[in-house]
JSON list of C-alpha atoms in Angstrom, two decimals:
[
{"chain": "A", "resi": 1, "resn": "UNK", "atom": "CA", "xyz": [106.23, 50.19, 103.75]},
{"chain": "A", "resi": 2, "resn": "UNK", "atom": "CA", "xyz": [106.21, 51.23, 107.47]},
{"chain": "A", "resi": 3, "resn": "UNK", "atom": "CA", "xyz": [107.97, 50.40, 110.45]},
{"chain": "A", "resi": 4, "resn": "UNK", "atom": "CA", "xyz": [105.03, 47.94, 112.02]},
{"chain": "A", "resi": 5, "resn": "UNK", "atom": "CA", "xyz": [107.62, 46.05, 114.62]},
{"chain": "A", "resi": 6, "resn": "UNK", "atom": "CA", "xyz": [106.23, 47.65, 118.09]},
{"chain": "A", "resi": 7, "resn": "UNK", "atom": "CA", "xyz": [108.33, 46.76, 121.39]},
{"chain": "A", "resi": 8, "resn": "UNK", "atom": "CA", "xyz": [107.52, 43.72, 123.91]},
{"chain": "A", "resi": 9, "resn": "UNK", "atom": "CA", "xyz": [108.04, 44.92, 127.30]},
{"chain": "A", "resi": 10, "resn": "UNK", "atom": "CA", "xyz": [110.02, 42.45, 128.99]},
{"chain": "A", "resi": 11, "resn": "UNK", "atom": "CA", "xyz": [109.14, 43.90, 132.88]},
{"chain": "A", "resi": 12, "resn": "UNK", "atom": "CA", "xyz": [105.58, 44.38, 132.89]},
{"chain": "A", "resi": 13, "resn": "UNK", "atom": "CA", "xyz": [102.86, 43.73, 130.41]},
{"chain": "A", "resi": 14, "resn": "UNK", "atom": "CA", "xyz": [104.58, 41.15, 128.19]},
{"chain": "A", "resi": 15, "resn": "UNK", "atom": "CA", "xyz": [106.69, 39.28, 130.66]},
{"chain": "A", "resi": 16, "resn": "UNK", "atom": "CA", "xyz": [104.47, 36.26, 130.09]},
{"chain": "A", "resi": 17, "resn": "UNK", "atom": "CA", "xyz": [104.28, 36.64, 126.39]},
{"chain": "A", "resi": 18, "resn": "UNK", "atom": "CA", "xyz": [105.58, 33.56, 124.90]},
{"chain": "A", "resi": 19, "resn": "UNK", "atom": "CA", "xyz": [107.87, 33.56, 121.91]},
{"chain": "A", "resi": 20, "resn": "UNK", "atom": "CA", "xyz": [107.93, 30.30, 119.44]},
{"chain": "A", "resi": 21, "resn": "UNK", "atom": "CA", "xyz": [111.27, 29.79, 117.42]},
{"chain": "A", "resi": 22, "resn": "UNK", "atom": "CA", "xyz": [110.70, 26.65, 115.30]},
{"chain": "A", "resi": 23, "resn": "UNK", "atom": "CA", "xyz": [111.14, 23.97, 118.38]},
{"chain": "A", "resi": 24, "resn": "UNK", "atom": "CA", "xyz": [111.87, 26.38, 121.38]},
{"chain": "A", "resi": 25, "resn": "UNK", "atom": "CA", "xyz": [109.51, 28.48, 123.52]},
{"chain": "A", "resi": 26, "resn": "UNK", "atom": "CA", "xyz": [110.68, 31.06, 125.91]},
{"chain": "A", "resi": 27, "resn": "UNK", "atom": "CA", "xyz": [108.99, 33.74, 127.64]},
{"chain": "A", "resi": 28, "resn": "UNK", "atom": "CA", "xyz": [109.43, 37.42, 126.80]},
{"chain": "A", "resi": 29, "resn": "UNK", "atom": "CA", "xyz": [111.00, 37.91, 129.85]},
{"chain": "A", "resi": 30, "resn": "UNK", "atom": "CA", "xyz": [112.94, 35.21, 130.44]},
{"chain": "A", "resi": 31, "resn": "UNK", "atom": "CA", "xyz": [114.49, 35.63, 126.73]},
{"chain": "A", "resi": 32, "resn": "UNK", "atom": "CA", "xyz": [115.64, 38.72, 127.48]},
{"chain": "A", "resi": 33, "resn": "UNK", "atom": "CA", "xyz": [117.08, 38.11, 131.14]},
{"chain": "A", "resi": 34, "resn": "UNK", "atom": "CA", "xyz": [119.33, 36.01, 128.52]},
{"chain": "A", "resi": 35, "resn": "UNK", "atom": "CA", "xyz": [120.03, 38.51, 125.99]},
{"chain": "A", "resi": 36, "resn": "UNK", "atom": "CA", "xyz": [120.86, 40.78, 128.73]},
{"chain": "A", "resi": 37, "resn": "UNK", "atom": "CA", "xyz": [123.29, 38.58, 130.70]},
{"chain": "A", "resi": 38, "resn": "UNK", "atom": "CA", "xyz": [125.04, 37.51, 127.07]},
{"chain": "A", "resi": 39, "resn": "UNK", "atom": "CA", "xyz": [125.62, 40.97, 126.29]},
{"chain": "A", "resi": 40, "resn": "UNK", "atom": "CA", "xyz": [126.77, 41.50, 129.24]},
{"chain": "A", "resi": 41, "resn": "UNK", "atom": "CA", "xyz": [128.73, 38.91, 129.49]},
{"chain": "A", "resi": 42, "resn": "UNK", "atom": "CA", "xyz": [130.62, 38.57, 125.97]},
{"chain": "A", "resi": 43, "resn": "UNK", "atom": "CA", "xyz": [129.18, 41.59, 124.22]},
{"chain": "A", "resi": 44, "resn": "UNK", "atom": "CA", "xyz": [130.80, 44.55, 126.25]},
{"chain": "A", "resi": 45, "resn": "UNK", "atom": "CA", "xyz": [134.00, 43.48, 126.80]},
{"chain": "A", "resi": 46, "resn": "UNK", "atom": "CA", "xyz": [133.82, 42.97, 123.09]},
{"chain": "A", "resi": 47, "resn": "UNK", "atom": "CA", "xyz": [132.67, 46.35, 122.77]},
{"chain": "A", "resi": 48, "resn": "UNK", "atom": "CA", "xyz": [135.42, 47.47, 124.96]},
{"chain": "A", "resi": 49, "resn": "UNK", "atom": "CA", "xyz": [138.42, 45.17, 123.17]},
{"chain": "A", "resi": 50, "resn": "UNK", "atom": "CA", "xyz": [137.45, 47.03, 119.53]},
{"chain": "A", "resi": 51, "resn": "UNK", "atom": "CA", "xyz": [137.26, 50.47, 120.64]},
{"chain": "A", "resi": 52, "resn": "UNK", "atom": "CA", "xyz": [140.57, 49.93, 122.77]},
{"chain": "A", "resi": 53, "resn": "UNK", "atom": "CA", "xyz": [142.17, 51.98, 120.06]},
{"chain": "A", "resi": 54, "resn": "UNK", "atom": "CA", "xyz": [140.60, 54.65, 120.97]},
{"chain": "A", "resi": 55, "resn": "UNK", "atom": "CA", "xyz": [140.66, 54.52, 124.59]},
{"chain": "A", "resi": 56, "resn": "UNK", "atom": "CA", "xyz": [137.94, 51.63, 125.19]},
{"chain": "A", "resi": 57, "resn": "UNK", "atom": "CA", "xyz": [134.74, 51.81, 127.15]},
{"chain": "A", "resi": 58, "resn": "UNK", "atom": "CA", "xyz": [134.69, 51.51, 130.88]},
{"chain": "A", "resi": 59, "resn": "UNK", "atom": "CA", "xyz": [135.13, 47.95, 131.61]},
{"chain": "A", "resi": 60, "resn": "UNK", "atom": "CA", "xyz": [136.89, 46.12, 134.25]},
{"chain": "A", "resi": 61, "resn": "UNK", "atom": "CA", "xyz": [134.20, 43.57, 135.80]},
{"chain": "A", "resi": 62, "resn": "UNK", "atom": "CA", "xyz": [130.55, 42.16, 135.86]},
{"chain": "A", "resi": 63, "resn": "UNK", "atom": "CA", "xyz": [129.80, 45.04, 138.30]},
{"chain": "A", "resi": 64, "resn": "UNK", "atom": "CA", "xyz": [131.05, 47.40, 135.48]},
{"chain": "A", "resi": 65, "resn": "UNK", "atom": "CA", "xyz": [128.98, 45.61, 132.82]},
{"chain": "A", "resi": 66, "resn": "UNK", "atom": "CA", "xyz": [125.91, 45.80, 134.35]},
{"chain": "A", "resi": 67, "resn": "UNK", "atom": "CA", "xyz": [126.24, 49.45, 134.97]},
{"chain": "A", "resi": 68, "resn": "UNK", "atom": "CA", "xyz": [126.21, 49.86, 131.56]},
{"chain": "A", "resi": 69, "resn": "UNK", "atom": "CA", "xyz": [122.41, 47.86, 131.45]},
{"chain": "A", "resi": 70, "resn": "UNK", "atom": "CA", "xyz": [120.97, 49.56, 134.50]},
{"chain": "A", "resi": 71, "resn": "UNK", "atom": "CA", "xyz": [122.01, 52.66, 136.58]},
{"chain": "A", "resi": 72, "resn": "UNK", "atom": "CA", "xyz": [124.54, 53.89, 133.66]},
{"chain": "A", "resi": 73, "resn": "UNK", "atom": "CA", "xyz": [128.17, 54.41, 132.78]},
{"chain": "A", "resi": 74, "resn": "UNK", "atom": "CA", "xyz": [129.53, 58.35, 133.71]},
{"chain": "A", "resi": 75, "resn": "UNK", "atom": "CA", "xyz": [130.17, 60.19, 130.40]},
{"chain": "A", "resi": 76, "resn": "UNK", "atom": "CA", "xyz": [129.95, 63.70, 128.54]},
{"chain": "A", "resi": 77, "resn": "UNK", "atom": "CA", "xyz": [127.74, 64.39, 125.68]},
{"chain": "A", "resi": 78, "resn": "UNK", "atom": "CA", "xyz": [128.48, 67.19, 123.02]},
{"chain": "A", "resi": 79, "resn": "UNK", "atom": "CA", "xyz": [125.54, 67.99, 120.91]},
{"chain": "A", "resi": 80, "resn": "UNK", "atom": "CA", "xyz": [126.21, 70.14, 117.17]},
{"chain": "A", "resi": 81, "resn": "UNK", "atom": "CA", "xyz": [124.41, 73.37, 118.08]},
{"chain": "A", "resi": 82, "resn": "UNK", "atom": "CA", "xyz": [125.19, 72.81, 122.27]},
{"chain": "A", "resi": 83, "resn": "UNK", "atom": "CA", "xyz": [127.22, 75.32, 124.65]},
{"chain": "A", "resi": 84, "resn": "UNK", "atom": "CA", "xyz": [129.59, 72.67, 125.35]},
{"chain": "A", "resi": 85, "resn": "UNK", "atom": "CA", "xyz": [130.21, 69.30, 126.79]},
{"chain": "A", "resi": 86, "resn": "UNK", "atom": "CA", "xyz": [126.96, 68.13, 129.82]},
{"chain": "A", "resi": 87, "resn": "UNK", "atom": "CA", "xyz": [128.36, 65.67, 132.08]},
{"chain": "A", "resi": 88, "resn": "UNK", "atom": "CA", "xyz": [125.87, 62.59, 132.81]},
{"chain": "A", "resi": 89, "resn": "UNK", "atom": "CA", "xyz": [125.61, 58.76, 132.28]},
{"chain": "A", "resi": 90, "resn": "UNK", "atom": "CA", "xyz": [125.16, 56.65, 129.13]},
{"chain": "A", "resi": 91, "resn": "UNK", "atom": "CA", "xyz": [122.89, 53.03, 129.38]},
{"chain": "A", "resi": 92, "resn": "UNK", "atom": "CA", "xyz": [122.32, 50.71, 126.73]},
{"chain": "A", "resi": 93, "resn": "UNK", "atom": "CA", "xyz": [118.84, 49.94, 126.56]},
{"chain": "A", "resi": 94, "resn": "UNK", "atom": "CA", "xyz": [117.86, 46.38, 124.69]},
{"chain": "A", "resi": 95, "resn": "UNK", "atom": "CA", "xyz": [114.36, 45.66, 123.45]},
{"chain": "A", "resi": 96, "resn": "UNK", "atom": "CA", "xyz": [112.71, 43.05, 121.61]},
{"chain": "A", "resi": 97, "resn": "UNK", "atom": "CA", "xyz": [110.05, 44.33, 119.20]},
{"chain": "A", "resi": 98, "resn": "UNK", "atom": "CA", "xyz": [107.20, 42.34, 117.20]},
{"chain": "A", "resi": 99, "resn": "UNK", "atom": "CA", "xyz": [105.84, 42.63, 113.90]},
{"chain": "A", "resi": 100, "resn": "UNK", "atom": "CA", "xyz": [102.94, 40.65, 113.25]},
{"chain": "A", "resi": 101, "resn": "UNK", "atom": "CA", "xyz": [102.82, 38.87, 109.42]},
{"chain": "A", "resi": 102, "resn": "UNK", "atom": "CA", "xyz": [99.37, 40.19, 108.98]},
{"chain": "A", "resi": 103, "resn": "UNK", "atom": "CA", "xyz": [97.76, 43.31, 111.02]},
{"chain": "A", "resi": 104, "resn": "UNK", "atom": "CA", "xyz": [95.44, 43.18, 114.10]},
{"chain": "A", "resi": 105, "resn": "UNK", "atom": "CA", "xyz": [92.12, 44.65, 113.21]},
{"chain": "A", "resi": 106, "resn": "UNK", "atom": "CA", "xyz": [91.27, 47.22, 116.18]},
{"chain": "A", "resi": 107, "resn": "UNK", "atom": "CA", "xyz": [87.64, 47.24, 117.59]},
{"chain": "A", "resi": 108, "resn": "UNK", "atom": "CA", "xyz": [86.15, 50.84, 117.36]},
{"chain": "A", "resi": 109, "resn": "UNK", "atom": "CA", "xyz": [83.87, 51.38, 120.02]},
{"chain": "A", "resi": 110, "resn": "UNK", "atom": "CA", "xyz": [81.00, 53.60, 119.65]},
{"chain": "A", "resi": 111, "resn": "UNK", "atom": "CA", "xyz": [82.20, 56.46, 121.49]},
{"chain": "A", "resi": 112, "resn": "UNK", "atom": "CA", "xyz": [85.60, 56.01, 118.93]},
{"chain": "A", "resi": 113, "resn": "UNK", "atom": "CA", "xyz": [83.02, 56.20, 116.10]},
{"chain": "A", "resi": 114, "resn": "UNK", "atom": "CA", "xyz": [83.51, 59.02, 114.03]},
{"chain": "A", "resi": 115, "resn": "UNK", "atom": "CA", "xyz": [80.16, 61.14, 113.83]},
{"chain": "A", "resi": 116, "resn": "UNK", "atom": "CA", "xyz": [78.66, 60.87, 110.43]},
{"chain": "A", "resi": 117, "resn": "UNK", "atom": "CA", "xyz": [76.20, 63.68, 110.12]},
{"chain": "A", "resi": 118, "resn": "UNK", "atom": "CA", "xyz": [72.88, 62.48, 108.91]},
{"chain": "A", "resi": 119, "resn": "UNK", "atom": "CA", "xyz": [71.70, 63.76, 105.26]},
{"chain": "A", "resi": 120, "resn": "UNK", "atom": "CA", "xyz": [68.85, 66.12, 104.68]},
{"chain": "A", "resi": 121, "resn": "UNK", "atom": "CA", "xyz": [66.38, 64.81, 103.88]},
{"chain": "A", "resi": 122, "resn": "UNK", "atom": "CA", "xyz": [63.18, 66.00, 102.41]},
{"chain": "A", "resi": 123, "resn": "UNK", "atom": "CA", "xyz": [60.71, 64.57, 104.60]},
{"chain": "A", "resi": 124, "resn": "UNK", "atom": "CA", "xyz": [62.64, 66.58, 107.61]},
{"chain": "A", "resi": 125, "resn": "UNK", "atom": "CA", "xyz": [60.00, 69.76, 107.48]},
{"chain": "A", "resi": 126, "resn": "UNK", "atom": "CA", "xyz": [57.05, 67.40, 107.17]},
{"chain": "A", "resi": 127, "resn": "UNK", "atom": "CA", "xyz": [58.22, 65.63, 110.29]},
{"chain": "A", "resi": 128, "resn": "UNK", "atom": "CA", "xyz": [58.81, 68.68, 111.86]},
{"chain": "A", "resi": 129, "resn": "UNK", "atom": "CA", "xyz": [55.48, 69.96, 110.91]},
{"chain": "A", "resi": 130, "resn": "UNK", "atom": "CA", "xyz": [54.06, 67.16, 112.45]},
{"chain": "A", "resi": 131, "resn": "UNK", "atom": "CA", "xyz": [55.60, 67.56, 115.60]},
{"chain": "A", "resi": 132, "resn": "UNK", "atom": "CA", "xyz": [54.34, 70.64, 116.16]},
{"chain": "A", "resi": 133, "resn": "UNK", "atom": "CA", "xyz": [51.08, 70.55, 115.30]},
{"chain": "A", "resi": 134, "resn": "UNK", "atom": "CA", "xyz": [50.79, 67.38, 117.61]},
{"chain": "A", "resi": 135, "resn": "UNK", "atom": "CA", "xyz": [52.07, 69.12, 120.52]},
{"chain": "A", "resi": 136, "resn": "UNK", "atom": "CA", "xyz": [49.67, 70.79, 123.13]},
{"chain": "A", "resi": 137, "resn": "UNK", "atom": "CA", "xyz": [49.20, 74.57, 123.01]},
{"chain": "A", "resi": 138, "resn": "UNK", "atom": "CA", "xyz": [49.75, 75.27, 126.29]},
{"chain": "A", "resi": 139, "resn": "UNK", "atom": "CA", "xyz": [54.02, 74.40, 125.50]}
]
């Protein structure tokens, strides 16, 4: 079976979307303003407190939190295969995907169609025939 889930975008298109969980609505957007600020709130200095054996994760307040949901935390990648470490900045991106229980049917429109070529058929030199005989001479 595929992967049908496909993301909600929580900052444009979607932001209205509403979500149904048994007796709660929320909209996309507001949903995940609230993911967002509980991750950012509980779930990276949780992050940070396991990995402390190693060194942790940058971490020290809010302002440092949030960094790591928009403008990124400072950092050096090493790719298998690379000519060393590239300095740049990490994020963590959360999205909130959909998969529908039963698929959406897509309209084809006729320009979408493909183009079924048209069988032979035998009448196609008769009617041809006719054409030509029925136009004027002077063609």
């Amino acid at each position: 079976m595929t992967d049908q889930f496909k993301p909600l975008d929580d900052i444009a298109e979607d932001q209205q979307t509403v979500l149904s969980f048994n007796n709660s609505m929320y909209k996309v957007g507001e949903f995940m303003g609230q993911m967002k600020s509980a991750f950012q709130v509980t779930g990276i200095p949780a992050c940070s407190q396991n990995l402390q054996n190693r060194g942790g994760v940058p971490y020290a307040s809010s302002r440092d939190a949030n960094s790591w949901l928009k403008q990124g935390v400072n950092c050096e990648l090493l790719k298998p295969g690379s000519n060393g470490w590239k300095k740049g900045k990490v994020r963590i991106k959360m999205i909130l995907e959909f998969c529908p229980d039963e698929p959406e049917v897509e309209e084809i429109s006729e320009s979408q169609e493909p183009k079924i070529p048209q069988p032979e058929s035998p009448l196609d030199d008769l009617r041809q025939r006719i054409n030509q005989e029925n136009q004027p001479e002077n063609q």
